Amino acid sequence: MPIPTPLPYVAGRSLNLIITRTFNKYIHSKQLPVTIQKTFSITQSPVMVVTFDTQLGPMKAILKLYDRRFGPDFRTIGGRYSPHTSEDEAIWQEYVHQGRAPEFFDRIKQDQAASRLYWSPEHYYEDSWEGRAQYEGGLQRRVLEYFDTETATYERLADIQGTYIPTMLAHVYVSQPLPDLAKMEVYFRIPDILIQLINSCSLWQLADPSNAPKAKELEGIVQEAVDIANAINDHGVVMKDCRPQNVIVEWDTHQPFIHDFAQCGFKEACTDDPDDPNDQGYQDVVCSHGNQRAIGMVVTTRVKRELGFQLNIQYRHTL
């Protein structure tokens, strides 16, 4: 049985990051050596706390990597986790070496344009050499899209960074040796974002009976999280993956922040009618995704069931 690729992101390991764009005046070199201090459980993307040196001394931040090789909720075939192996990597490298990757990426782009529906790397999987190569290629295309979507979302939400969402520090990617495929680096790139570290727990954890604050305090936190979701919608962003686990609450202030914007839609892509004076097409999409209720109602239901009291959360009317 093939052996899964071991996770290289472990506490104590060093990574060399290449900076492509910085938003912090103390992060300005082209290369940034970091040390992994702590890792979190992986669902879609590896996420970790890293430390690095700046002119002001050591700094901590969150590093989120878009690495196609890892993620039980990301690498799925037939609803089951399909771990990456060295054989998968060898197949994809040979596919790229043959010069077939650019045409395959173009094919994915054309398929997306034709269907306008959500596409999955699994659509290109078959139990064959080519099918396995295209599955890896589809995953690589997807992580590049996730990175582009998340960074574009942070740009749109620039005025609420640091208050409602974490502050973006830099766009980076992991430096890795590609001796025979350097010109094809994009097909192996591991793009990352470096964002503000907030000492916090998730809203879902906060609603646990062992952690929950008093009813009124918890109600205020949930209400503010709902209001932040509305503010994000007001900026022309709809979160397609919105849940209490994507809300973190700062320990000291109990201020909620929403994070994880890899799967978002933008206002201009939500309507075919440029003359829609009331943005009804976009409002319909906002209503159908129900970001505010995906946070508020889920937490309210859990609190009622496990803590025995009712949270009175106000929702904006979107119809």
Coordinates of C-alpha atoms in Angstrom, one line a residue:
M1 CA 0.0 0.0 0.0
P2 CA 1.4 3.4 -1.0
I3 CA 2.8 5.4 1.9
P4 CA 1.3 9.0 2.3
T5 CA 3.7 11.9 1.9
P6 CA 4.9 12.9 5.4
L7 CA 3.8 16.3 6.5
P8 CA 6.8 18.6 6.4
Y9 CA 5.2 21.4 8.5
V10 CA 6.1 20.5 12.1
A11 CA 7.0 22.6 15.1
G12 CA 10.7 23.5 15.1
R13 CA 11.2 23.3 11.4
S14 CA 12.5 26.3 9.4
L15 CA 11.1 27.4 6.0
N16 CA 12.5 29.9 3.6
L17 CA 9.7 32.1 2.2
I18 CA 9.9 34.2 -1.0
I19 CA 8.0 37.5 -0.6
T20 CA 6.0 38.6 -3.6
R21 CA 4.2 41.5 -1.9
T22 CA 4.5 43.1 1.6
F23 CA 2.1 45.2 3.5
N24 CA 4.3 45.7 6.6
K25 CA 7.2 48.1 6.6
Y26 CA 9.2 45.8 8.8
I27 CA 8.9 42.9 6.3
H28 CA 10.7 44.1 3.3
S29 CA 13.4 41.7 2.2
K30 CA 12.9 39.3 -0.7
Q31 CA 13.4 36.3 1.4
L32 CA 12.0 35.6 4.8
P33 CA 13.3 32.7 6.9
V34 CA 10.7 31.6 9.4
T35 CA 10.5 29.0 12.1
I36 CA 7.4 27.0 12.8
Q37 CA 6.3 27.4 16.4
K38 CA 2.9 25.7 16.4
T39 CA 0.7 23.9 13.9
F40 CA -3.1 23.5 13.8
S41 CA -5.1 20.5 12.6
I42 CA -5.4 20.5 8.9
T43 CA -8.8 20.4 7.1
Q44 CA -8.2 22.3 3.8
S45 CA -4.9 24.1 4.3
P46 CA -1.9 23.8 6.6
V47 CA -1.9 26.7 9.1
M48 CA 0.7 27.5 11.6
V49 CA 2.2 30.1 13.9
V50 CA 5.7 31.1 12.7
T51 CA 8.4 33.4 14.1
F52 CA 10.9 35.5 12.2
D53 CA 13.3 38.4 12.8
T54 CA 12.5 42.0 11.9
Q55 CA 14.3 45.3 12.6
L56 CA 12.2 45.6 15.8
G57 CA 13.1 42.1 16.9
P58 CA 11.3 38.8 16.7
M59 CA 7.8 38.7 15.4
K60 CA 5.0 36.1 15.3
A61 CA 2.4 35.7 12.6
I62 CA 0.0 33.1 11.1
L63 CA 1.3 31.4 8.0
K64 CA -1.4 29.8 5.8
L65 CA -0.1 27.6 3.0
Y66 CA -2.0 26.4 -0.1
D67 CA -0.3 23.1 -0.6
R68 CA -2.2 20.6 -2.8
R69 CA -0.5 17.7 -1.1
F70 CA -2.3 18.0 2.2
G71 CA -5.8 18.4 3.5
P72 CA -8.3 15.7 4.3
D73 CA -11.2 17.9 3.2
F74 CA -9.3 19.0 0.1
R75 CA -7.9 15.8 -1.4
T76 CA -11.1 13.8 -1.8
I77 CA -12.2 11.2 -4.3
G78 CA -15.6 9.7 -4.0
G79 CA -16.1 11.5 -0.7
R80 CA -13.0 9.8 0.8
Y81 CA -9.6 11.3 1.7
S82 CA -7.0 10.5 -1.0
P83 CA -3.6 11.1 0.6
H84 CA -0.8 12.3 -1.6
T85 CA 2.1 9.9 -2.3
S86 CA 5.5 10.1 -3.8
E87 CA 4.1 8.2 -6.8
D88 CA 1.5 10.9 -7.3
E89 CA 4.2 13.5 -7.3
A90 CA 6.3 11.6 -9.8
I91 CA 3.4 11.2 -12.1
W92 CA 2.6 15.0 -12.0
Q93 CA 6.2 15.9 -12.5
E94 CA 6.4 13.7 -15.6
Y95 CA 3.2 15.2 -16.9
V96 CA 4.6 18.7 -16.5
H97 CA 8.0 17.7 -17.9
Q98 CA 6.1 16.5 -21.0
G99 CA 4.8 20.1 -21.5
R100 CA 1.1 19.1 -21.0
A101 CA 0.3 21.2 -18.0
P102 CA -0.4 24.5 -19.7
E103 CA -2.9 22.9 -22.1
F104 CA -4.6 21.2 -19.2
F105 CA -4.9 24.4 -17.2
D106 CA -6.4 26.1 -20.3
R107 CA -8.9 23.2 -20.5
I108 CA -10.0 23.8 -16.9
K109 CA -10.4 27.5 -17.6
Q110 CA -12.5 26.7 -20.6
D111 CA -14.6 24.2 -18.7
Q112 CA -15.2 26.8 -16.0
A113 CA -16.3 29.4 -18.5
A114 CA -18.6 27.0 -20.3
S115 CA -20.4 25.7 -17.2
R116 CA -20.1 28.6 -14.7
L117 CA -20.6 26.0 -12.1
Y118 CA -18.4 24.9 -9.2
W119 CA -15.7 22.6 -10.5
S120 CA -13.8 20.0 -8.6
P121 CA -10.4 18.5 -9.3
E122 CA -12.1 15.1 -8.9
H123 CA -13.9 15.8 -12.2
Y124 CA -10.6 15.1 -14.0
Y125 CA -9.7 12.0 -12.0
E126 CA -9.6 8.5 -13.6
D127 CA -7.8 5.5 -12.3
S128 CA -5.0 5.8 -14.9
W129 CA -1.7 7.5 -15.2
E130 CA -3.2 10.5 -17.0
G131 CA -6.2 10.6 -14.7
R132 CA -4.0 10.7 -11.6
A133 CA -1.8 13.4 -13.2
Q134 CA -4.8 15.5 -14.1
Y135 CA -6.1 15.1 -10.5
E136 CA -2.9 16.6 -9.2
G137 CA -3.1 19.3 -11.8
G138 CA -6.6 20.1 -10.8
L139 CA -5.6 20.4 -7.2
Q140 CA -2.7 22.7 -8.1
R141 CA -5.0 24.9 -10.2
R142 CA -7.4 25.0 -7.2
V143 CA -4.8 26.1 -4.6
L144 CA -3.7 28.9 -6.9
E145 CA -7.3 30.0 -7.2
Y146 CA -7.8 29.8 -3.5
F147 CA -4.7 32.0 -3.0
D148 CA -5.9 34.5 -5.6
T149 CA -9.4 34.6 -4.1
E150 CA -8.2 35.1 -0.5
T151 CA -5.7 37.8 -1.3
A152 CA -8.2 39.6 -3.5
T153 CA -10.7 39.4 -0.6
Y154 CA -8.3 40.9 1.8
E155 CA -7.7 43.8 -0.6
R156 CA -11.5 44.5 -0.8
L157 CA -11.7 44.4 3.0
A158 CA -8.6 46.6 3.6
D159 CA -10.5 49.2 5.7
I160 CA -11.7 46.5 8.2
Q161 CA -8.4 44.7 8.5
G162 CA -7.2 44.7 12.1
T163 CA -10.7 45.4 13.5
Y164 CA -13.1 42.8 11.9
I165 CA -10.6 40.6 10.1
P166 CA -6.9 39.9 10.6
T167 CA -4.3 42.3 9.0
M168 CA -2.6 41.0 5.9
L169 CA 1.2 41.2 6.4
A170 CA 2.6 39.7 3.2
H171 CA 2.0 37.4 0.2
V172 CA 4.7 34.7 0.0
Y173 CA 5.5 31.3 -1.3
V174 CA 7.7 28.5 -0.1
S175 CA 11.2 28.3 -1.6
Q176 CA 11.8 24.7 -2.9
P177 CA 14.3 23.0 -5.1
L178 CA 13.1 22.3 -8.6
P179 CA 16.3 21.5 -10.5
D180 CA 14.7 20.2 -13.8
L181 CA 11.4 22.1 -13.6
A182 CA 12.3 25.6 -12.6
K183 CA 10.6 27.2 -15.7
M184 CA 7.4 25.3 -14.7
E185 CA 7.5 26.5 -11.1
V186 CA 3.9 27.7 -11.1
Y187 CA 2.8 24.1 -11.4
F188 CA 4.5 23.3 -8.1
R189 CA 4.3 26.6 -6.3
I190 CA 3.1 26.6 -2.7
P191 CA 1.6 30.1 -2.3
D192 CA 1.0 31.4 1.2
I193 CA -0.3 34.3 3.1
L194 CA 1.3 35.8 6.3
I195 CA -1.4 37.4 8.5
Q196 CA -1.7 38.9 11.9
L197 CA -1.6 36.5 14.9
I198 CA -4.5 37.0 17.2
N199 CA -4.5 35.2 20.6
S200 CA -7.9 33.7 20.4
C201 CA -10.2 30.7 20.2
S202 CA -12.9 29.9 17.7
L203 CA -16.4 31.1 18.3
W204 CA -17.4 27.4 18.2
Q205 CA -15.0 26.6 21.0
L206 CA -16.2 29.6 23.0
A207 CA -19.7 28.2 22.9
D208 CA -18.6 25.0 24.5
P209 CA -20.0 24.4 28.0
S210 CA -16.4 24.4 29.4
N211 CA -15.5 27.8 27.9
A212 CA -18.7 29.7 27.5
P213 CA -19.0 33.2 29.1
K214 CA -22.2 34.5 30.6
A215 CA -25.3 34.6 28.4
K216 CA -25.3 38.3 27.8
E217 CA -21.6 38.5 27.0
L218 CA -21.9 35.5 24.6
E219 CA -24.9 37.1 23.0
G220 CA -22.9 40.3 22.3
I221 CA -20.0 38.4 20.8
V222 CA -22.3 36.4 18.5
Q223 CA -24.2 39.5 17.5
E224 CA -21.0 41.3 16.6
A225 CA -19.8 38.3 14.5
V226 CA -23.1 38.4 12.6
D227 CA -22.7 42.2 12.1
I228 CA -19.2 41.6 10.7
A229 CA -20.6 39.0 8.2
N230 CA -23.0 41.7 7.1
A231 CA -20.1 44.2 6.8
I232 CA -18.2 41.8 4.6
N233 CA -21.3 41.3 2.4
D234 CA -21.5 45.1 2.2
H235 CA -18.0 45.2 0.7
G236 CA -19.2 43.0 -2.2
V237 CA -17.9 39.7 -0.8
V238 CA -20.0 36.5 -0.2
M239 CA -18.4 33.8 1.9
K240 CA -19.1 30.4 0.4
D241 CA -17.5 28.6 3.4
C242 CA -19.0 30.5 6.4
R243 CA -19.3 28.9 9.8
P244 CA -18.6 29.6 13.5
Q245 CA -15.3 27.8 13.2
N246 CA -14.2 30.6 10.9
V247 CA -14.8 33.2 13.6
I248 CA -12.1 33.7 16.1
V249 CA -12.6 35.6 19.4
E250 CA -9.7 37.4 21.0
W251 CA -9.1 36.2 24.5
D252 CA -8.5 39.5 26.2
T253 CA -11.2 41.7 24.5
H254 CA -13.7 39.1 23.3
Q255 CA -13.6 40.9 19.9
P256 CA -14.6 38.6 17.1
F257 CA -12.7 38.4 13.8
I258 CA -13.7 36.5 10.7
H259 CA -11.0 34.7 8.7
D260 CA -10.5 32.1 5.9
F261 CA -11.6 33.8 2.6
A262 CA -10.2 31.2 0.1
Q263 CA -13.8 30.4 -1.0
C264 CA -15.5 33.6 -1.7
G265 CA -17.6 35.2 -4.5
F266 CA -17.5 38.8 -5.6
K267 CA -20.4 41.1 -6.3
E268 CA -19.6 41.8 -9.9
A269 CA -19.7 38.0 -10.7
C270 CA -23.1 37.6 -9.2
T271 CA -25.3 39.2 -11.8
D272 CA -25.6 39.2 -15.5
D273 CA -27.5 42.5 -15.5
P274 CA -25.2 45.6 -15.4
D275 CA -28.2 47.8 -15.2
D276 CA -29.5 46.3 -12.0
P277 CA -30.1 49.5 -10.0
N278 CA -30.7 47.8 -6.7
D279 CA -28.1 45.1 -7.0
Q280 CA -30.9 42.6 -6.7
G281 CA -28.8 39.8 -8.3
Y282 CA -26.1 40.3 -5.7
Q283 CA -28.6 40.5 -2.9
D284 CA -30.2 37.3 -4.0
V285 CA -26.8 35.6 -3.8
V286 CA -26.2 37.1 -0.3
C287 CA -29.6 35.8 0.8
S288 CA -29.0 32.3 -0.6
H289 CA -25.7 31.9 1.1
G290 CA -27.0 33.3 4.4
N291 CA -23.6 34.2 5.9
Q292 CA -25.1 36.0 8.9
R293 CA -27.3 33.0 9.8
A294 CA -24.6 30.5 9.1
I295 CA -22.8 32.0 12.1
G296 CA -25.6 33.2 14.3
M297 CA -28.2 30.5 14.0
V298 CA -25.7 27.6 14.2
V299 CA -24.3 29.0 17.5
T300 CA -27.7 29.9 18.9
T301 CA -28.9 26.3 18.3
R302 CA -25.8 24.9 20.0
V303 CA -26.1 27.2 23.0
K304 CA -29.8 26.4 23.4
R305 CA -29.1 22.7 23.3
E306 CA -26.0 22.5 25.4
L307 CA -26.1 25.6 27.7
G308 CA -29.9 25.9 28.1
F309 CA -30.4 29.5 27.3
Q310 CA -31.6 31.5 24.2
L311 CA -29.5 34.0 22.4
N312 CA -31.5 36.9 20.9
I313 CA -29.6 37.7 17.7
Q314 CA -30.8 40.3 15.2
Y315 CA -30.5 39.6 11.5
R316 CA -30.6 42.0 8.7
H317 CA -33.5 41.5 6.3
T318 CA -32.0 40.6 2.9
L319 CA -35.0 39.7 0.8

